Short mmCIF file of C-alpha atoms (C1' of nucleotides) in Angstrom, two decimals:
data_model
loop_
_atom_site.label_atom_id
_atom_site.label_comp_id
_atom_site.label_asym_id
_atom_site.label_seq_id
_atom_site.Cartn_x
_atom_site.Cartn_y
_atom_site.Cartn_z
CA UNK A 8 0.00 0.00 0.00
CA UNK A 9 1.07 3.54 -0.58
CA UNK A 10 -0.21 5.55 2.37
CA UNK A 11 1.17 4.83 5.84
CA UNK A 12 -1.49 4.22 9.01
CA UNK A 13 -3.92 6.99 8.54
CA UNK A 14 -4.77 6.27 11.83
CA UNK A 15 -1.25 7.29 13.57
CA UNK A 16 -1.53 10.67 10.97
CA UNK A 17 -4.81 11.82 12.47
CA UNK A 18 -3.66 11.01 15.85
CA UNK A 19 -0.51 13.15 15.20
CA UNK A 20 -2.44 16.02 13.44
CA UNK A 21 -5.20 16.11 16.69
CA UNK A 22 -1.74 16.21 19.50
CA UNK A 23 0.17 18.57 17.47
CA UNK A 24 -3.35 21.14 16.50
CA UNK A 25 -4.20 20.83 20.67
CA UNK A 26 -1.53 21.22 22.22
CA UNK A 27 -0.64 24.27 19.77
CA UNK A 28 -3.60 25.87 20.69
CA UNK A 29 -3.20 24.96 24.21
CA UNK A 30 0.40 26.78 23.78
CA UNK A 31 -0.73 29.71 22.54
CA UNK A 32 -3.35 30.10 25.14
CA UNK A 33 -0.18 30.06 27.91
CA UNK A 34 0.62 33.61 27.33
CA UNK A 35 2.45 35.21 30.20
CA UNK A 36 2.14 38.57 31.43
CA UNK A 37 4.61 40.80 29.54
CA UNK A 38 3.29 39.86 26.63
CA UNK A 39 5.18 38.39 23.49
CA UNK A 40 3.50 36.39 20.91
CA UNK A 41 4.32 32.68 19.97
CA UNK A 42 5.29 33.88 16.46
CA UNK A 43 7.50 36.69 18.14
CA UNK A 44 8.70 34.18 20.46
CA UNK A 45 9.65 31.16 17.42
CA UNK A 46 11.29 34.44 15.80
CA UNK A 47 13.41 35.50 19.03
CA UNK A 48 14.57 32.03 19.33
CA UNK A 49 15.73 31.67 16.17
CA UNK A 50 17.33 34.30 16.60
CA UNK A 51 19.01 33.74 19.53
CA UNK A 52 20.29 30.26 18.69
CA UNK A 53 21.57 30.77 15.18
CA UNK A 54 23.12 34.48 15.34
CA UNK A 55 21.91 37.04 12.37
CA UNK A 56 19.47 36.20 9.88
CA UNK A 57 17.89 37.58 6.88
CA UNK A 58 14.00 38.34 6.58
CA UNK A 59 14.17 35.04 3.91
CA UNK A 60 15.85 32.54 6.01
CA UNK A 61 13.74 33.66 9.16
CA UNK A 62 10.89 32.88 7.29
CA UNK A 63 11.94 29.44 5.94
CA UNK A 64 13.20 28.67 9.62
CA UNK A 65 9.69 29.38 10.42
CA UNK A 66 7.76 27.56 7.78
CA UNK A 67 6.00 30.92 6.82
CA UNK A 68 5.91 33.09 4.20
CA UNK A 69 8.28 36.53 3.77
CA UNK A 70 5.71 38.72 3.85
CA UNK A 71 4.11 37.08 7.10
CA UNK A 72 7.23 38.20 8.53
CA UNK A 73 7.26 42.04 7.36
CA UNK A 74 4.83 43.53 10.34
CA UNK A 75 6.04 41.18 13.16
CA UNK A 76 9.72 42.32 12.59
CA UNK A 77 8.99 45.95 12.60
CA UNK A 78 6.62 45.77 15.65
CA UNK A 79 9.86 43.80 17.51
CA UNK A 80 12.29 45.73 15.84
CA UNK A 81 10.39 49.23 17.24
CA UNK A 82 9.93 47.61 20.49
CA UNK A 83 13.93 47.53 20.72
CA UNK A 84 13.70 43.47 20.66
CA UNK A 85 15.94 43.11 17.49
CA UNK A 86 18.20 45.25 15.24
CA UNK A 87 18.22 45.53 11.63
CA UNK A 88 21.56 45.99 9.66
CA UNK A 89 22.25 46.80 6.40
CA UNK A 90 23.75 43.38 4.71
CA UNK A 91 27.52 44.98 3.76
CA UNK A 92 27.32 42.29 0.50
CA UNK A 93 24.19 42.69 -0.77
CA UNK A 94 21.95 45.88 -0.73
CA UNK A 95 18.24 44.19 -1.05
CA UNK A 96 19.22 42.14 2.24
CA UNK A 97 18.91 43.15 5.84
CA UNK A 98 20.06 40.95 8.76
CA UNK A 99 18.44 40.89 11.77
CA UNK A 100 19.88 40.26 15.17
CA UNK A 101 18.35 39.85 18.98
CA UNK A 102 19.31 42.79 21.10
CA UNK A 103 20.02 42.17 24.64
CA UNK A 104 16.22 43.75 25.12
CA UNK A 105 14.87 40.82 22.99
CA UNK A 106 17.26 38.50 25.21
CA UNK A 107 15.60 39.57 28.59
CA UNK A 108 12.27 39.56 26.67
CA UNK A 109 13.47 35.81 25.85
CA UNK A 110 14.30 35.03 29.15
CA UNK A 111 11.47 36.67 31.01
CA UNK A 112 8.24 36.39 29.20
CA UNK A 113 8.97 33.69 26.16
CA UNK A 114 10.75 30.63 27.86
CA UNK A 115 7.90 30.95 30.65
CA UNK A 116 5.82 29.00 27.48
CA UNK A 117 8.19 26.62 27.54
CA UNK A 118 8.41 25.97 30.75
CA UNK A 119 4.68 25.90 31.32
CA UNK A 120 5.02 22.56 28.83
CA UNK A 121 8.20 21.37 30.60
CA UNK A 122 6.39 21.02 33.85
CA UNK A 123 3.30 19.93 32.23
CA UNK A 124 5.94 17.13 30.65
CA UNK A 125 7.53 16.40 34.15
CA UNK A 126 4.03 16.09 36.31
CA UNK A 127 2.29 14.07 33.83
CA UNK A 128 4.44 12.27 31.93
CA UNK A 129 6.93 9.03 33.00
CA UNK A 130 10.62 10.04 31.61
CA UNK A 131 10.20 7.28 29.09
CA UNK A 132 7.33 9.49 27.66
CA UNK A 133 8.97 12.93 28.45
CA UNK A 134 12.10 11.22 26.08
CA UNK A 135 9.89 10.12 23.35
CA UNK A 136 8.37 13.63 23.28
CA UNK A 137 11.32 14.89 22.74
CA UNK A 138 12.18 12.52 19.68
CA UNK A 139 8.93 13.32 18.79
CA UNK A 140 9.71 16.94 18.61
CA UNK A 141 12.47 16.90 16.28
CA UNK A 142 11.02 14.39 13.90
CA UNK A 143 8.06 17.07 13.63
CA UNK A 144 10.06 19.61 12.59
CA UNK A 145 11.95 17.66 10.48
CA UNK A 146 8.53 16.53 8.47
CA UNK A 147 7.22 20.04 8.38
CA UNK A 148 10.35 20.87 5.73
CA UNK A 149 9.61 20.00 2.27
CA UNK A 150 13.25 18.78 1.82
CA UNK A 151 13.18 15.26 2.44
CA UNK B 30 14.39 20.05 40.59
CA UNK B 31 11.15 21.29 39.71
CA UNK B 32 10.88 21.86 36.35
CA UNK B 33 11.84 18.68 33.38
CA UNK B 34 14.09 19.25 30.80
CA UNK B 35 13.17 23.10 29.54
CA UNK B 36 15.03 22.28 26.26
CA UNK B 37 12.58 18.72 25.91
CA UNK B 38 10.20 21.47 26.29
CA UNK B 39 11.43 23.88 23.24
CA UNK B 40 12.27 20.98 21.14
CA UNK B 41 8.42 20.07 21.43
CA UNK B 42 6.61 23.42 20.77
CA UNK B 43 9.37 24.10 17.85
CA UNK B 44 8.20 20.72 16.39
CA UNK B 45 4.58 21.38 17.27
CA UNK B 46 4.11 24.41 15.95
CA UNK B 47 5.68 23.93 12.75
CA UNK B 48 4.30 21.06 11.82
CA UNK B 49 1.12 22.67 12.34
CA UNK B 50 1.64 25.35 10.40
CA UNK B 51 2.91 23.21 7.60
CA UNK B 52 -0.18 21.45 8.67
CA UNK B 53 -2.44 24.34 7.63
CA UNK B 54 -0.90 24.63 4.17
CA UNK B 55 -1.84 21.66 3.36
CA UNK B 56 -5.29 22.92 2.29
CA UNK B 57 -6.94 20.42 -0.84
CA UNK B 58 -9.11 22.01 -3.62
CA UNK B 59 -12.65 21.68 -1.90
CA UNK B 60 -11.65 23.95 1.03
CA UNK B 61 -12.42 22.93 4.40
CA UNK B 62 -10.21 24.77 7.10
CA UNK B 63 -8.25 23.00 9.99
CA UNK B 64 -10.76 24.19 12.49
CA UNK B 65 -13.81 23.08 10.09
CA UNK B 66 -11.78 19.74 10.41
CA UNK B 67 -11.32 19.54 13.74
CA UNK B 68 -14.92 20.02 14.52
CA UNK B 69 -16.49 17.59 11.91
CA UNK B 70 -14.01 14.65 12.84
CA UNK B 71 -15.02 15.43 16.51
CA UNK B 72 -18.16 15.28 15.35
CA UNK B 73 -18.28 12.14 13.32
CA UNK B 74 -16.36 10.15 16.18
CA UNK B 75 -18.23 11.32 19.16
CA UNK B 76 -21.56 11.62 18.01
CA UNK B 77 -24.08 14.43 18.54
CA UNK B 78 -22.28 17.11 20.75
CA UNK B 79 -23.37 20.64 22.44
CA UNK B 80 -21.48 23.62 21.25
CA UNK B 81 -19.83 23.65 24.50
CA UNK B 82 -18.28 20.18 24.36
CA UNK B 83 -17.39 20.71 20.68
CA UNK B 84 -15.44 23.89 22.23
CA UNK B 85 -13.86 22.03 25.13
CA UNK B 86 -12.51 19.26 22.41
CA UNK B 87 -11.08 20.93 20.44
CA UNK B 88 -9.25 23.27 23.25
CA UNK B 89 -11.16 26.70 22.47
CA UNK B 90 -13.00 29.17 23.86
CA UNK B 91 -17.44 28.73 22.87
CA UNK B 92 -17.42 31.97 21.19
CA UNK B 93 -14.81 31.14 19.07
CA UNK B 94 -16.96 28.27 17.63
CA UNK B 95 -19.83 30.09 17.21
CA UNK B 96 -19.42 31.28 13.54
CA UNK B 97 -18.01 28.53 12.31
CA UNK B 98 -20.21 26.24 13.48
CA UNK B 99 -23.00 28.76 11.50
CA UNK B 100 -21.08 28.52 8.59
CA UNK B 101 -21.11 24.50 8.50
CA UNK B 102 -24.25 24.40 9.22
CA UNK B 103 -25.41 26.89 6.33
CA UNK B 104 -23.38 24.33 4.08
CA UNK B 105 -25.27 21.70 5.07
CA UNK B 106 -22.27 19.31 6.69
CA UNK B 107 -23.65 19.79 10.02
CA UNK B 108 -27.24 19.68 11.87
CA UNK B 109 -28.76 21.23 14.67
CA UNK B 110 -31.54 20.03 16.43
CA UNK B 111 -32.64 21.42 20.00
CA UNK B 112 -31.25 19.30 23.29
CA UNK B 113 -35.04 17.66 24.32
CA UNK B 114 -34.11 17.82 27.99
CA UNK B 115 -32.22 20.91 28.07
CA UNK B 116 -33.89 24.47 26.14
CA UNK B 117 -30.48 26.32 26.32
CA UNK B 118 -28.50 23.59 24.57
CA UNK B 119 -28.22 22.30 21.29
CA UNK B 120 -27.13 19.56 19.45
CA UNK B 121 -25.11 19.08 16.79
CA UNK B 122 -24.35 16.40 14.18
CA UNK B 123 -22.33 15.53 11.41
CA UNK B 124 -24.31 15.30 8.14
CA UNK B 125 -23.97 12.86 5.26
CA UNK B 126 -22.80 15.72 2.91
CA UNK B 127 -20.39 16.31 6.18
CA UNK B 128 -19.45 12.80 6.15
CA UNK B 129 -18.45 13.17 2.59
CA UNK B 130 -16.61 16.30 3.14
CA UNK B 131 -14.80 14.92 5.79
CA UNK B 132 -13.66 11.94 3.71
CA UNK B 133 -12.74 13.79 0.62
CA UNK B 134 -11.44 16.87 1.47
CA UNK B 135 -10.36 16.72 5.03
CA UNK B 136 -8.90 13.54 4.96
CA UNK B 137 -6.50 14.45 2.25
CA UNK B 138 -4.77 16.37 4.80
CA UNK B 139 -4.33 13.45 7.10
CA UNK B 140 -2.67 11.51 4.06
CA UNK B 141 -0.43 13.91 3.12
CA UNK B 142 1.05 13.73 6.55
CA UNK B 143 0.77 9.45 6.29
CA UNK B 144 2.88 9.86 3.27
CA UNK B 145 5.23 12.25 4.36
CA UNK B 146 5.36 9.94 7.75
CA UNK B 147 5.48 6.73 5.52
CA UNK B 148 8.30 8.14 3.30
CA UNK B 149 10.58 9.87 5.78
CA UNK B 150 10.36 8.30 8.65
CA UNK B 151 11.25 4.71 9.89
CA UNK B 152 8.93 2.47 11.61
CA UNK B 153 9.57 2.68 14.62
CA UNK B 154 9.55 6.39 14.63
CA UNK B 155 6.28 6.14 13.06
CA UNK B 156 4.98 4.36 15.92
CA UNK B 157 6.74 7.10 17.95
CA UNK B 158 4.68 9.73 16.48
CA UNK B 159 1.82 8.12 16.93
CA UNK B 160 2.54 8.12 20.54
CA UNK B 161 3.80 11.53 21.30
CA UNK B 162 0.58 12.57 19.50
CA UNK B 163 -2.16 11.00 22.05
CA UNK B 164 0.42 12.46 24.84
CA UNK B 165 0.55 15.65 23.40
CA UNK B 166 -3.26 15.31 22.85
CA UNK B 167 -3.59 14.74 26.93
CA UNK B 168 -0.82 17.05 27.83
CA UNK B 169 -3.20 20.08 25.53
CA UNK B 170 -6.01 19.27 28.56
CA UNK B 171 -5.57 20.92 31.86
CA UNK B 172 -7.06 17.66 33.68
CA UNK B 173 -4.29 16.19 34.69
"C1'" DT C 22 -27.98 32.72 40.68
"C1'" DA C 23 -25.51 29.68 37.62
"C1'" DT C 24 -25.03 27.78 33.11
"C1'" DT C 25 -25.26 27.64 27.97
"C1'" DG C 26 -24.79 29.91 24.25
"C1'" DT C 27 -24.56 34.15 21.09
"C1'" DT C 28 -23.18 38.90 19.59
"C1'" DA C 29 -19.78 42.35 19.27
"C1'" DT C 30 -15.24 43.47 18.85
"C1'" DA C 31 -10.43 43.08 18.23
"C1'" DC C 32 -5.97 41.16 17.59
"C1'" DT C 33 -2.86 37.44 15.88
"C1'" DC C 34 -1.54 34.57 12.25
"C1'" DT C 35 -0.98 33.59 7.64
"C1'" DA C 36 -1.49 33.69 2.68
"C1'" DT C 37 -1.56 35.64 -2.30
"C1'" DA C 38 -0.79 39.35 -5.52
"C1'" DA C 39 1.46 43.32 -6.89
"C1'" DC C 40 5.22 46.35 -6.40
"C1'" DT C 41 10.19 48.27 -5.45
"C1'" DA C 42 14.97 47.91 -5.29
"C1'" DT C 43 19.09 45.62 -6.04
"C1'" DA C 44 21.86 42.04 -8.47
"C1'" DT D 29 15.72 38.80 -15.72
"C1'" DA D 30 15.96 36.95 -11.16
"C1'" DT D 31 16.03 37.60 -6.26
"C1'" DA D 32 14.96 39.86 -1.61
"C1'" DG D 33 11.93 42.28 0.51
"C1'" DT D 34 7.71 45.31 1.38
"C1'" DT D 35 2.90 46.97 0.78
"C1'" DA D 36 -1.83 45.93 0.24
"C1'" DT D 37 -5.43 43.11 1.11
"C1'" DA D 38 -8.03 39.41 2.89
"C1'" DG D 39 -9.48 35.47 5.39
"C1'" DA D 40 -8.77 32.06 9.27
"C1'" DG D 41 -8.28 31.52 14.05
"C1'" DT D 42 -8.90 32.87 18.56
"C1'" DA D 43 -9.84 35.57 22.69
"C1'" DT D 44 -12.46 38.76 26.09
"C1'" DA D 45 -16.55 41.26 27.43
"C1'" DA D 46 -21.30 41.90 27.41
"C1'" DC D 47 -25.71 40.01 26.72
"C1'" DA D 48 -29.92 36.75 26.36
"C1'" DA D 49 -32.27 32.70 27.53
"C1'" DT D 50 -32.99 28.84 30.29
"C1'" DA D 51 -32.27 26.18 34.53
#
DNA sequence: TATTGTTATACTCTATAACTATA
DNA sequence: TATAGTTATAGAGTATAACAATA
């Protein structure tokens, strides 16, 4: 057969759609948006971007991008520069603002789901989450 | 220590959320949204439900339902029919023209993540996923 | 009074199409 | 011409607050 278990697809789309919305929902005081947070984090772990690769990092669009990066970019979260090589390209970096920002408000998501993980979950489960994370994001690139 | 593995955590809602974004995209010709989904597989599994269990399923707030549950019901995949016992509920059912949607359409989404599962992944990490998605699925509720 | 649901409103998220600027 | 990005526009998704009806 050509398909894989339908069954273990749905069960995977009905986890991943819940507990997404369940994320979202865990917004902390100071408030910073999951998409602002994703974009924060990316930045944080993997130095300067471009608008482009942001986006593809993100699995959205460019222009998605345009209106969230100027709100966190006016809010003195990230910087733009000028791209010395290449005049159409900017590249954006977190500012120590967006760092405390991280710190503070953002990984307070994660570690709503971390101790969500740890009270409800055996370790065997909170590993195979884990697994489960990465193989998620690897399936949500086109590239196989 | 109180709090699991925080970076357990971020792998997770990394994987989550992109996967349900590239989730989203995965829209078929004869449109019916993620939510729409959501709400007529609910449907179609649990039998005739009250707005406010629909809501509580699918992890969102009544109101948000409210219009799209008007707009399924104008196209004729869902029913309403008052609860006998109960004046200020109603109930609501998938239809047969539902039914179909939910089987042409909707489940098209499902498969392209069985493929993607069934050509990228092994297995066992197949049976992985399927897994982390019913824990995911119980982590998403605030019963513990 | 408490519960179920709806209306009103608003903001986030995300996409497509068209445009500008640089290569 | 091709690529990187922005502007314009729109629709999906979701929430909070206020209200109506029924229990």
């Amino acid at each position: 057969m050509l398909t894989a278990d339908v069954t273990a697809a749905t069960a995977v789309r009905r986890g991943v759609i819940h507990l997404g919305r369940r994320l979202r929902q865990e917004r902390p005081a100071h408030d910073v948006t999951l998409l602002q947070l994703g974009l924060l984090a990316e930045l944080n772990d993997h130095g300067p971007l471009t608008p482009g690769q942001l986006a593809a990092a993100q699995r959205v669009q460019p222009q998605s991008l345009t209106r969230v990066l100027a709100t966190l970019t006016s809010r003195g979260l990230l910087a733009r520069a000028a791209d010395p090589g290449d005049g159409r390209r900017s590249l954006l970096a977190i500012t120590d603002g967006g760092r405390e920002a991280l710190r503070r408000d953002v990984d307070a998501r994660d570690r709503w789901l971390a101790q969500a993980m740890a009270d409800r979950l055996t370790g065997t489960e909170q590993e195979l989450l884990r697994l489960a994370g990465e193989l998620m994001d690897r399936l949500s690139t086109d590239k196989p």
